[in-house]
Tab-separated table of N, CA, C and O in Angstrom:
chain	number	residue	atom	x	y	z
A	1	LYS	N	1.182	-0.906	0.201
A	1	LYS	CA	-0.100	0.337	-0.182
A	1	LYS	C	0.990	1.014	-0.312
A	1	LYS	O	1.938	1.373	0.443
A	2	SER	N	0.193	1.907	-0.403
A	2	SER	CA	0.897	3.856	-0.922
A	2	SER	C	-0.039	4.414	-0.609
A	2	SER	O	-0.776	4.836	-0.787
A	3	SER	N	1.369	6.026	0.323
A	3	SER	CA	0.229	6.576	0.510
A	3	SER	C	0.773	8.129	0.012
A	3	SER	O	2.080	8.240	0.111
A	4	ARG	N	-0.161	8.581	-0.780
A	4	ARG	CA	0.684	10.116	-0.957
A	4	ARG	C	0.624	11.565	-0.989
A	4	ARG	O	-0.989	11.822	-0.519
A	5	GLY	N	1.130	11.877	0.379
A	5	GLY	CA	1.032	13.460	0.750
A	5	GLY	C	1.295	14.965	-0.281
A	5	GLY	O	2.317	14.165	-0.953
A	6	PRO	N	1.259	15.873	0.418
A	6	PRO	CA	1.593	16.516	-0.529
A	6	PRO	C	3.350	17.389	-0.191
A	6	PRO	O	3.448	16.684	1.029
A	7	GLU	N	4.334	17.558	-1.660
A	7	GLU	CA	5.137	17.768	-0.758
A	7	GLU	C	5.421	18.784	0.417
A	7	GLU	O	6.752	18.166	0.476
A	8	GLY	N	4.650	19.539	0.579
A	8	GLY	CA	4.999	19.901	2.114
A	8	GLY	C	5.171	19.165	3.041
A	8	GLY	O	5.424	20.242	3.400
A	9	ASN	N	4.342	18.594	2.631
A	9	ASN	CA	4.192	17.791	4.408
A	9	ASN	C	5.751	17.094	4.156
A	9	ASN	O	6.714	16.791	3.192
A	10	VAL	N	6.643	16.667	4.824
A	10	VAL	CA	7.851	15.514	5.693
A	10	VAL	C	8.290	14.819	4.387
A	10	VAL	O	8.840	14.353	3.572
A	11	MET	N	6.695	13.507	5.005
A	11	MET	CA	7.088	12.642	4.191
A	11	MET	C	6.210	12.604	2.884
A	11	MET	O	4.760	13.122	3.276
A	12	ILE	N	7.117	11.857	2.192
A	12	ILE	CA	5.637	12.200	0.474
A	12	ILE	C	5.569	10.861	0.139
A	12	ILE	O	3.927	10.819	-0.364
A	13	ASP	N	5.836	9.830	0.385
A	13	ASP	CA	4.824	8.893	-0.051
A	13	ASP	C	5.090	8.007	1.331
A	13	ASP	O	6.865	7.752	1.440
A	14	LEU	N	4.694	6.355	1.260
A	14	LEU	CA	4.650	5.746	2.418
A	14	LEU	C	4.689	4.388	2.223
A	14	LEU	O	3.644	3.966	1.847
A	15	TYR	N	5.143	3.424	1.990
A	15	TYR	CA	4.721	1.692	1.571
A	15	TYR	C	5.119	0.699	2.583
A	15	TYR	O	6.193	0.981	3.194
A	16	GLU	N	4.622	-0.250	3.013
A	16	GLU	CA	3.552	-1.474	4.042
A	16	GLU	C	4.161	-2.438	3.230
A	16	GLU	O	3.771	-2.804	2.066
A	17	VAL	N	5.239	-3.014	3.887
A	17	VAL	CA	6.073	-4.555	3.344
A	17	VAL	C	5.331	-5.523	3.296
A	17	VAL	O	4.913	-5.583	4.610
A	18	ALA	N	5.078	-5.570	2.057
A	18	ALA	CA	3.850	-7.407	2.609
A	18	ALA	C	4.979	-8.849	3.006
A	18	ALA	O	5.958	-8.651	3.031
A	19	GLY	N	4.511	-9.286	3.962
A	19	GLY	CA	4.576	-10.339	4.592
A	19	GLY	C	5.527	-10.373	5.877
A	19	GLY	O	6.146	-11.171	6.680
A	20	ILE	N	5.753	-8.981	6.185
A	20	ILE	CA	7.176	-8.599	7.329
A	20	ILE	C	6.357	-7.132	8.132
A	20	ILE	O	5.973	-6.216	7.448
A	21	LYS	N	5.892	-7.769	9.781
A	21	LYS	CA	5.000	-6.776	10.712
A	21	LYS	C	5.897	-5.876	10.615
A	21	LYS	O	6.613	-6.209	11.037
A	22	GLY	N	5.765	-4.532	10.373
A	22	GLY	CA	6.141	-3.710	10.836
A	22	GLY	C	7.742	-3.418	10.171
A	22	GLY	O	8.330	-1.480	10.236
A	23	MET	N	7.375	-3.226	9.147
A	23	MET	CA	8.409	-3.345	8.267
A	23	MET	C	7.973	-1.907	6.592
A	23	MET	O	6.873	-2.102	5.685
A	24	PHE	N	8.254	-0.445	6.756
A	24	PHE	CA	8.151	-0.003	5.853
A	24	PHE	C	9.309	0.960	5.893
A	24	PHE	O	10.005	0.927	6.289
A	25	LEU	N	7.934	1.065	4.288
A	25	LEU	CA	9.160	2.382	3.589
A	25	LEU	C	8.974	3.869	3.596
A	25	LEU	O	7.730	3.739	2.996
A	26	ALA	N	9.847	4.838	2.900
A	26	ALA	CA	9.411	6.443	3.307
A	26	ALA	C	9.812	7.188	2.587
A	26	ALA	O	11.219	6.953	2.888
A	27	ASN	N	9.860	7.877	1.458
A	27	ASN	CA	10.515	9.242	0.806
A	27	ASN	C	10.678	10.230	1.904
A	27	ASN	O	8.666	10.227	1.451
A	28	LYS	N	10.560	10.692	2.540
A	28	LYS	CA	11.028	12.100	3.075
A	28	LYS	C	11.369	12.985	2.200
A	28	LYS	O	12.537	13.092	1.716
A	29	LYS	N	11.181	13.970	2.401
A	29	LYS	CA	11.906	15.544	1.725
A	29	LYS	C	12.779	15.876	3.311
A	29	LYS	O	12.679	16.647	4.447
A	30	VAL	N	14.916	15.679	3.489
A	30	VAL	CA	15.472	16.068	4.000
A	30	VAL	C	16.060	17.632	3.190
A	30	VAL	O	17.148	16.757	2.153
A	31	GLN	N	15.765	19.165	3.540
A	31	GLN	CA	16.870	19.821	2.978
A	31	GLN	C	16.612	19.725	1.459
A	31	GLN	O	17.749	19.986	0.784
A	32	LYS	N	15.286	19.782	0.766
A	32	LYS	CA	15.101	19.770	-0.669
A	32	LYS	C	15.150	18.729	-1.076
A	32	LYS	O	15.285	18.762	-2.709
A	33	GLN	N	15.275	17.390	-0.912
A	33	GLN	CA	16.141	16.347	-1.350
A	33	GLN	C	14.751	15.422	-0.745
A	33	GLN	O	14.461	14.622	0.199
A	34	VAL	N	14.859	14.827	-1.416
A	34	VAL	CA	13.890	13.656	-1.591
A	34	VAL	C	14.463	12.701	-1.405
A	34	VAL	O	15.398	11.556	-2.578
A	35	LYS	N	14.973	11.750	0.066
A	35	LYS	CA	15.547	10.010	-0.182
A	35	LYS	C	14.445	9.288	0.266
A	35	LYS	O	13.366	9.530	1.421
A	36	THR	N	14.747	7.944	0.365
A	36	THR	CA	14.365	6.272	1.460
A	36	THR	C	15.211	6.408	2.478
A	36	THR	O	16.355	6.383	2.568
A	37	PHE	N	14.319	6.294	3.002
A	37	PHE	CA	14.091	5.527	4.767
A	37	PHE	C	13.855	3.856	4.651
A	37	PHE	O	12.022	3.872	4.131
A	38	ILE	N	13.954	3.445	6.076
A	38	ILE	CA	12.738	2.294	6.274
A	38	ILE	C	13.029	1.941	7.663
A	38	ILE	O	14.130	2.331	8.279
A	39	THR	N	11.412	1.316	8.324
A	39	THR	CA	11.558	0.856	9.563
A	39	THR	C	11.646	-0.413	9.652
A	39	THR	O	10.848	-0.234	8.874
A	40	TYR	N	11.998	-1.117	11.087
A	40	TYR	CA	10.912	-2.843	11.135
A	40	TYR	C	10.784	-2.495	12.201
A	40	TYR	O	9.930	-3.415	12.817
A	41	ASN	N	10.068	-1.709	12.417
A	41	ASN	CA	9.015	-1.361	13.789
A	41	ASN	C	8.098	-0.108	14.486
A	41	ASN	O	8.154	0.252	15.015
A	42	LYS	N	7.708	-0.137	12.780
A	42	LYS	CA	6.183	0.494	13.042
A	42	LYS	C	6.821	1.912	12.920
A	42	LYS	O	5.593	2.860	13.362
A	43	GLY	N	7.966	2.929	12.583
A	43	GLY	CA	7.827	3.980	12.162
A	43	GLY	C	8.315	4.743	13.237
A	43	GLY	O	8.458	5.611	13.411
A	44	ARG	N	8.257	3.766	14.462
A	44	ARG	CA	9.706	4.498	15.669
A	44	ARG	C	10.432	4.876	15.119
A	44	ARG	O	11.064	6.163	15.960
A	45	ASP	N	11.490	4.205	14.660
A	45	ASP	CA	13.224	4.143	14.743
A	45	ASP	C	12.978	4.445	12.837
A	45	ASP	O	12.556	3.050	12.002
A	46	TRP	N	13.716	5.486	12.139
A	46	TRP	CA	13.867	4.880	10.976
A	46	TRP	C	15.193	5.175	10.556
A	46	TRP	O	16.198	6.443	11.368
A	47	ARG	N	15.719	5.613	8.599
A	47	ARG	CA	16.625	5.475	8.699
A	47	ARG	C	17.090	5.381	6.952
A	47	ARG	O	15.734	4.121	7.094
A	48	LEU	N	18.086	5.485	6.832
A	48	LEU	CA	18.699	5.684	4.769
A	48	LEU	C	18.728	4.357	4.653
A	48	LEU	O	19.354	3.193	5.641
A	49	LEU	N	18.284	3.914	3.570
A	49	LEU	CA	18.096	2.983	3.595
A	49	LEU	C	19.340	2.739	2.634
A	49	LEU	O	20.209	3.646	1.319
A	50	GLU	N	20.242	1.766	2.972
A	50	GLU	CA	21.379	1.285	2.449
A	50	GLU	C	21.587	0.710	0.691
A	50	GLU	O	20.993	-0.212	1.094
A	51	ALA	N	22.711	1.188	0.269
A	51	ALA	CA	22.659	1.065	-1.181
A	51	ALA	C	23.696	-0.483	-1.445
A	51	ALA	O	24.233	-0.961	-0.504
A	52	PRO	N	23.308	-0.840	-2.468
A	52	PRO	CA	23.853	-2.424	-2.579
A	52	PRO	C	25.206	-1.521	-2.846
A	52	PRO	O	25.734	-0.444	-2.933
A	53	THR	N	26.760	-2.767	-2.635
A	53	THR	CA	28.446	-2.381	-2.516
A	53	THR	C	28.979	-2.586	-3.824
A	53	THR	O	29.664	-1.596	-4.360
A	54	THR	N	27.864	-3.449	-4.601
A	54	THR	CA	28.308	-3.726	-5.560
A	54	THR	C	27.300	-3.557	-6.852
A	54	THR	O	26.439	-3.186	-6.354
A	55	ASP	N	27.784	-3.218	-8.156
A	55	ASP	CA	26.616	-3.372	-9.444
A	55	ASP	C	25.949	-4.495	-9.739
A	55	ASP	O	26.877	-4.908	-9.387
A	56	LEU	N	25.726	-4.811	-10.615
A	56	LEU	CA	25.299	-6.349	-11.685
A	56	LEU	C	27.274	-6.806	-12.012
A	56	LEU	O	26.894	-7.809	-12.052
A	57	ARG	N	28.059	-5.694	-12.839
A	57	ARG	CA	28.979	-5.612	-13.119
A	57	ARG	C	30.313	-6.338	-12.253
A	57	ARG	O	30.971	-6.132	-12.228
A	58	GLY	N	29.582	-5.674	-10.766
A	58	GLY	CA	30.823	-5.766	-9.887
A	58	GLY	C	31.755	-4.677	-9.542
A	58	GLY	O	32.575	-5.169	-8.769
A	59	LYS	N	30.829	-3.549	-10.161
A	59	LYS	CA	32.300	-2.385	-9.848
A	59	LYS	C	31.513	-2.225	-8.943
A	59	LYS	O	30.406	-2.040	-8.303
A	60	ASP	N	32.686	-1.196	-7.677
A	60	ASP	CA	31.973	-0.836	-6.256
A	60	ASP	C	31.185	0.693	-6.592
A	60	ASP	O	31.223	1.410	-7.619
A	61	LEU	N	30.394	0.720	-5.994
A	61	LEU	CA	29.517	1.624	-5.961
A	61	LEU	C	29.862	3.023	-5.358
A	61	LEU	O	30.194	3.643	-4.942
A	62	HIS	N	30.367	2.533	-4.149
A	62	HIS	CA	31.280	3.685	-3.427
A	62	HIS	C	30.086	4.211	-2.597
A	62	HIS	O	30.348	5.497	-3.086
A	63	CYS	N	29.288	4.408	-1.995
A	63	CYS	CA	27.797	5.458	-1.315
A	63	CYS	C	28.648	4.938	-0.125
A	63	CYS	O	27.490	3.606	0.558
A	64	LEU	N	28.260	5.761	0.454
A	64	LEU	CA	28.944	5.455	2.322
A	64	LEU	C	27.477	6.914	2.540
A	64	LEU	O	27.077	7.402	2.608
A	65	LEU	N	26.743	6.200	3.482
A	65	LEU	CA	25.029	7.212	4.595
A	65	LEU	C	26.224	7.438	5.114
A	65	LEU	O	26.809	7.868	6.281
A	66	PRO	N	25.333	9.094	5.215
A	66	PRO	CA	25.312	9.406	4.860
A	66	PRO	C	24.434	10.343	3.806
A	66	PRO	O	23.719	10.878	3.263
A	67	TYR	N	26.153	10.229	2.931
A	67	TYR	CA	26.197	11.533	1.767
A	67	TYR	C	25.319	10.717	0.874
A	67	TYR	O	25.121	11.294	-0.584
A	68	CYS	N	25.661	9.357	0.458
A	68	CYS	CA	24.797	8.590	-0.558
A	68	CYS	C	24.078	7.322	0.171
A	68	CYS	O	24.775	6.175	1.057
A	69	SER	N	22.766	6.871	-0.668
A	69	SER	CA	21.660	5.578	-0.028
A	69	SER	C	20.843	5.367	-1.643
A	69	SER	O	21.235	5.757	-2.303
A	70	LEU	N	20.477	4.786	-0.591
A	70	LEU	CA	19.375	3.471	-1.477
A	70	LEU	C	18.061	4.789	-2.561
A	70	LEU	O	17.852	4.440	-1.205
A	71	ASN	N	18.047	4.938	-3.251
A	71	ASN	CA	16.110	5.483	-2.653
A	71	ASN	C	15.386	5.373	-4.058
A	71	ASN	O	16.270	4.947	-5.254
A	72	LEU	N	14.543	4.881	-3.118
A	72	LEU	CA	13.161	3.785	-4.328
A	72	LEU	C	11.530	4.361	-4.412
A	72	LEU	O	11.459	5.355	-4.177
A	73	HIS	N	11.282	4.727	-5.966
A	73	HIS	CA	10.082	4.628	-6.505
A	73	HIS	C	9.297	4.405	-4.973
A	73	HIS	O	8.770	2.969	-5.888
A	74	LEU	N	8.354	4.313	-4.626
A	74	LEU	CA	7.222	3.669	-4.087
A	74	LEU	C	5.743	4.250	-4.130
A	74	LEU	O	4.715	3.682	-3.862
A	75	ASN	N	5.905	4.595	-5.592
A	75	ASN	CA	3.949	4.042	-5.822
A	75	ASN	C	3.981	2.676	-6.455
A	75	ASN	O	4.298	2.006	-6.820
A	76	VAL	N	2.735	3.103	-5.978
A	76	VAL	CA	2.184	1.319	-6.264
A	76	VAL	C	1.152	1.785	-7.211
A	76	VAL	O	0.368	2.620	-7.496
A	77	ALA	N	0.740	0.831	-8.372
A	77	ALA	CA	-0.281	1.286	-9.050
A	77	ALA	C	-1.934	0.328	-9.151
A	77	ALA	O	-2.041	-0.167	-7.468
A	78	GLN	N	-2.463	1.280	-9.163
A	78	GLN	CA	-3.699	1.006	-8.632
A	78	GLN	C	-5.027	-0.141	-9.124
A	78	GLN	O	-5.880	-0.518	-8.618
A	79	ASN	N	-4.144	0.046	-10.243
A	79	ASN	CA	-5.436	-1.075	-11.499
A	79	ASN	C	-4.336	-2.261	-11.230
A	79	ASN	O	-2.769	-2.782	-10.801
A	80	PRO	N	-4.590	-3.330	-10.033
A	80	PRO	CA	-4.353	-4.509	-10.169
A	80	PRO	C	-3.140	-5.648	-11.063
A	80	PRO	O	-2.753	-6.330	-10.873
A	81	TYR	N	-4.063	-5.374	-11.846
A	81	TYR	CA	-3.189	-6.139	-13.929
A	81	TYR	C	-2.284	-5.262	-13.959
A	81	TYR	O	-1.316	-5.442	-15.036
A	82	THR	N	-1.935	-4.292	-13.630
A	82	THR	CA	-0.384	-3.457	-13.842
A	82	THR	C	1.010	-3.461	-13.101
A	82	THR	O	0.441	-3.224	-11.561
A	83	SER	N	2.025	-2.992	-12.806
A	83	SER	CA	3.040	-3.556	-12.389
A	83	SER	C	3.196	-1.514	-11.897
A	83	SER	O	3.428	-1.019	-12.616
A	84	GLY	N	3.297	-1.571	-10.865
A	84	GLY	CA	3.411	-0.198	-10.780
A	84	GLY	C	5.223	0.033	-9.591
A	84	GLY	O	6.078	-0.446	-10.147
A	85	ASN	N	6.479	0.558	-9.217
A	85	ASN	CA	6.908	1.126	-9.065
A	85	ASN	C	8.155	0.215	-8.437
A	85	ASN	O	9.302	-0.278	-7.735
A	86	ILE	N	7.281	-0.742	-7.209
A	86	ILE	CA	7.910	-1.788	-6.182
A	86	ILE	C	6.562	-1.893	-5.878
A	86	ILE	O	5.056	-2.127	-5.920
A	87	GLY	N	6.909	-3.311	-5.167
A	87	GLY	CA	6.143	-4.903	-5.285
A	87	GLY	C	6.877	-5.532	-3.998
A	87	GLY	O	7.934	-6.028	-4.078
A	88	SER	N	5.759	-5.972	-3.130
A	88	SER	CA	5.999	-7.121	-2.124
A	88	SER	C	5.002	-8.127	-1.887
A	88	SER	O	3.926	-7.735	-2.149
A	89	LYS	N	5.555	-9.340	-2.054
A	89	LYS	CA	3.657	-10.229	-1.502
A	89	LYS	C	3.668	-11.560	0.098
A	89	LYS	O	5.217	-11.301	0.557
A	90	ASP	N	2.708	-11.527	0.209
A	90	ASP	CA	2.869	-11.754	1.103
A	90	ASP	C	3.295	-13.401	1.456
A	90	ASP	O	4.279	-14.104	3.001
A	91	SER	N	3.410	-13.869	0.969
A	91	SER	CA	3.882	-15.234	0.380
A	91	SER	C	4.977	-15.012	-0.052
A	91	SER	O	5.927	-16.708	0.061
A	92	ALA	N	6.081	-14.394	0.409
A	92	ALA	CA	7.400	-13.707	0.130
A	92	ALA	C	7.899	-13.112	0.881
A	92	ALA	O	8.387	-12.074	0.025
A	93	PRO	N	8.127	-13.391	2.218
A	93	PRO	CA	8.431	-12.058	2.961
A	93	PRO	C	9.892	-11.772	2.657
A	93	PRO	O	10.964	-13.281	3.150
A	94	GLY	N	10.239	-10.391	2.519
A	94	GLY	CA	11.590	-10.166	2.712
A	94	GLY	C	11.165	-10.004	0.898
A	94	GLY	O	13.188	-9.255	0.877
A	95	ILE	N	11.277	-10.125	0.244
A	95	ILE	CA	11.379	-10.529	-1.160
A	95	ILE	C	10.795	-8.746	-1.069
A	95	ILE	O	9.986	-8.713	-1.846
A	96	ILE	N	11.717	-8.007	-1.783
A	96	ILE	CA	10.975	-6.156	-2.578
A	96	ILE	C	11.728	-6.337	-3.743
A	96	ILE	O	13.027	-6.181	-4.278
A	97	VAL	N	10.846	-6.000	-4.670
A	97	VAL	CA	11.337	-5.326	-6.619
A	97	VAL	C	11.143	-4.321	-6.652
A	97	VAL	O	9.431	-3.500	-6.428
A	98	ALA	N	11.948	-3.327	-6.632
A	98	ALA	CA	11.243	-1.782	-7.298
A	98	ALA	C	12.866	-1.090	-7.568
A	98	ALA	O	13.885	-1.415	-8.167
A	99	SER	N	11.809	0.021	-8.585
A	99	SER	CA	13.061	0.927	-8.932
A	99	SER	C	13.722	1.767	-8.577
A	99	SER	O	12.806	2.561	-7.522
A	100	GLY	N	14.612	2.217	-8.223
A	100	GLY	CA	14.907	3.887	-7.804
A	100	GLY	C	16.201	3.967	-8.814
A	100	GLY	O	16.431	3.348	-9.490
A	101	ASN	N	17.084	4.462	-7.247
A	101	ASN	CA	18.332	5.188	-8.285
A	101	ASN	C	19.559	4.820	-6.428
A	101	ASN	O	18.615	4.811	-5.464
A	102	VAL	N	21.034	4.851	-7.106
A	102	VAL	CA	22.173	5.407	-5.922
A	102	VAL	C	21.746	6.416	-5.664
A	102	VAL	O	22.873	7.082	-6.801
A	103	GLY	N	22.497	7.051	-5.002
A	103	GLY	CA	23.084	8.105	-5.016
A	103	GLY	C	22.309	9.431	-3.507
A	103	GLY	O	22.365	8.732	-2.986
A	104	PRO	N	22.728	11.209	-3.511
A	104	PRO	CA	22.366	10.932	-2.197
A	104	PRO	C	20.700	11.767	-2.593
A	104	PRO	O	20.075	11.657	-1.346
A	105	GLU	N	19.938	11.883	-3.156
A	105	GLU	CA	17.663	12.115	-3.565
A	105	GLU	C	18.155	11.424	-4.768
A	105	GLU	O	17.998	10.149	-6.041
A	106	LEU	N	16.654	10.385	-4.354
A	106	LEU	CA	15.750	10.451	-4.767
A	106	LEU	C	15.648	11.218	-6.689
A	106	LEU	O	16.184	12.805	-6.786
A	107	LYS	N	15.572	10.584	-8.177
A	107	LYS	CA	15.739	10.914	-9.565
A	107	LYS	C	14.234	10.885	-9.749
A	107	LYS	O	14.568	10.115	-10.127
A	108	MET	N	13.982	11.683	-11.132
A	108	MET	CA	13.737	11.672	-12.337
A	108	MET	C	13.916	11.342	-12.838
A	108	MET	O	14.781	13.146	-13.406
A	109	ASP	N	14.787	10.701	-14.195
A	109	ASP	CA	16.009	11.374	-15.286
A	109	ASP	C	14.497	11.045	-16.077
A	109	ASP	O	14.222	9.840	-16.842
A	110	LYS	N	14.547	12.322	-17.034
A	110	LYS	CA	13.648	12.105	-19.115
A	110	LYS	C	13.609	10.854	-19.231
A	110	LYS	O	12.065	9.749	-19.709
A	111	ASP	N	14.664	10.419	-19.874
A	111	ASP	CA	15.232	9.061	-20.102
A	111	ASP	C	14.863	8.099	-19.873
A	111	ASP	O	14.745	7.073	-20.353
A	112	ASN	N	14.509	7.728	-18.495
A	112	ASN	CA	14.917	6.741	-17.705
A	112	ASN	C	13.830	6.912	-16.105
A	112	ASN	O	14.315	6.487	-15.578
A	113	PRO	N	12.495	6.947	-16.844
A	113	PRO	CA	12.281	7.797	-15.945
A	113	PRO	C	11.659	6.913	-14.034
A	113	PRO	O	11.644	7.392	-13.761
A	114	THR	N	12.320	6.045	-14.108
A	114	THR	CA	12.128	5.120	-13.172
A	114	THR	C	13.800	4.178	-12.718
A	114	THR	O	13.786	4.080	-11.340
A	115	GLY	N	14.513	4.876	-12.937
A	115	GLY	CA	16.018	4.311	-12.772
A	115	GLY	C	16.262	3.302	-12.810
A	115	GLY	O	15.388	2.158	-14.127
A	116	SER	N	16.543	2.742	-11.955
A	116	SER	CA	17.236	1.180	-11.797
A	116	SER	C	16.081	0.171	-11.149
A	116	SER	O	15.586	0.429	-10.588
A	117	MET	N	16.698	-1.472	-11.597
A	117	MET	CA	15.366	-2.523	-10.550
A	117	MET	C	16.192	-3.068	-9.884
A	117	MET	O	17.789	-3.155	-9.891
A	118	PHE	N	15.675	-3.024	-7.993
A	118	PHE	CA	16.706	-3.176	-7.153
A	118	PHE	C	15.351	-4.597	-6.243
A	118	PHE	O	14.475	-4.129	-6.322
A	119	ILE	N	16.499	-5.711	-6.294
A	119	ILE	CA	15.517	-6.781	-5.615
A	119	ILE	C	16.463	-6.800	-4.040
A	119	ILE	O	17.886	-7.195	-4.332
A	120	SER	N	15.566	-7.244	-3.365
A	120	SER	CA	16.064	-7.441	-1.539
A	120	SER	C	16.456	-9.003	-1.964
A	120	SER	O	15.969	-9.928	-2.195
């Protein structure tokens, strides 16, 4: 599930991960940058989402928190027959498929609007 709030609000998107109670992902606006945060305890403690250490080719990404993190698009398709930018299932706890980017903030690129694909 995803809820979209006004950008003037600190939290922009909230996604409840299926199959793991209390686990949520959220996009928050921090100093005019949108960043993805994760919680494992229903929102009591939030931290930046750690990026993978290497890309698919094995090249080091050199992404160190808090200056660089994994940022995900948390939009969920309203139509159950189409895919959104993120997905998880109760039948596969811990598996999350999402699109986004590694860097200081969530990016929207005209040539690649969803960014790269990430699987937990």
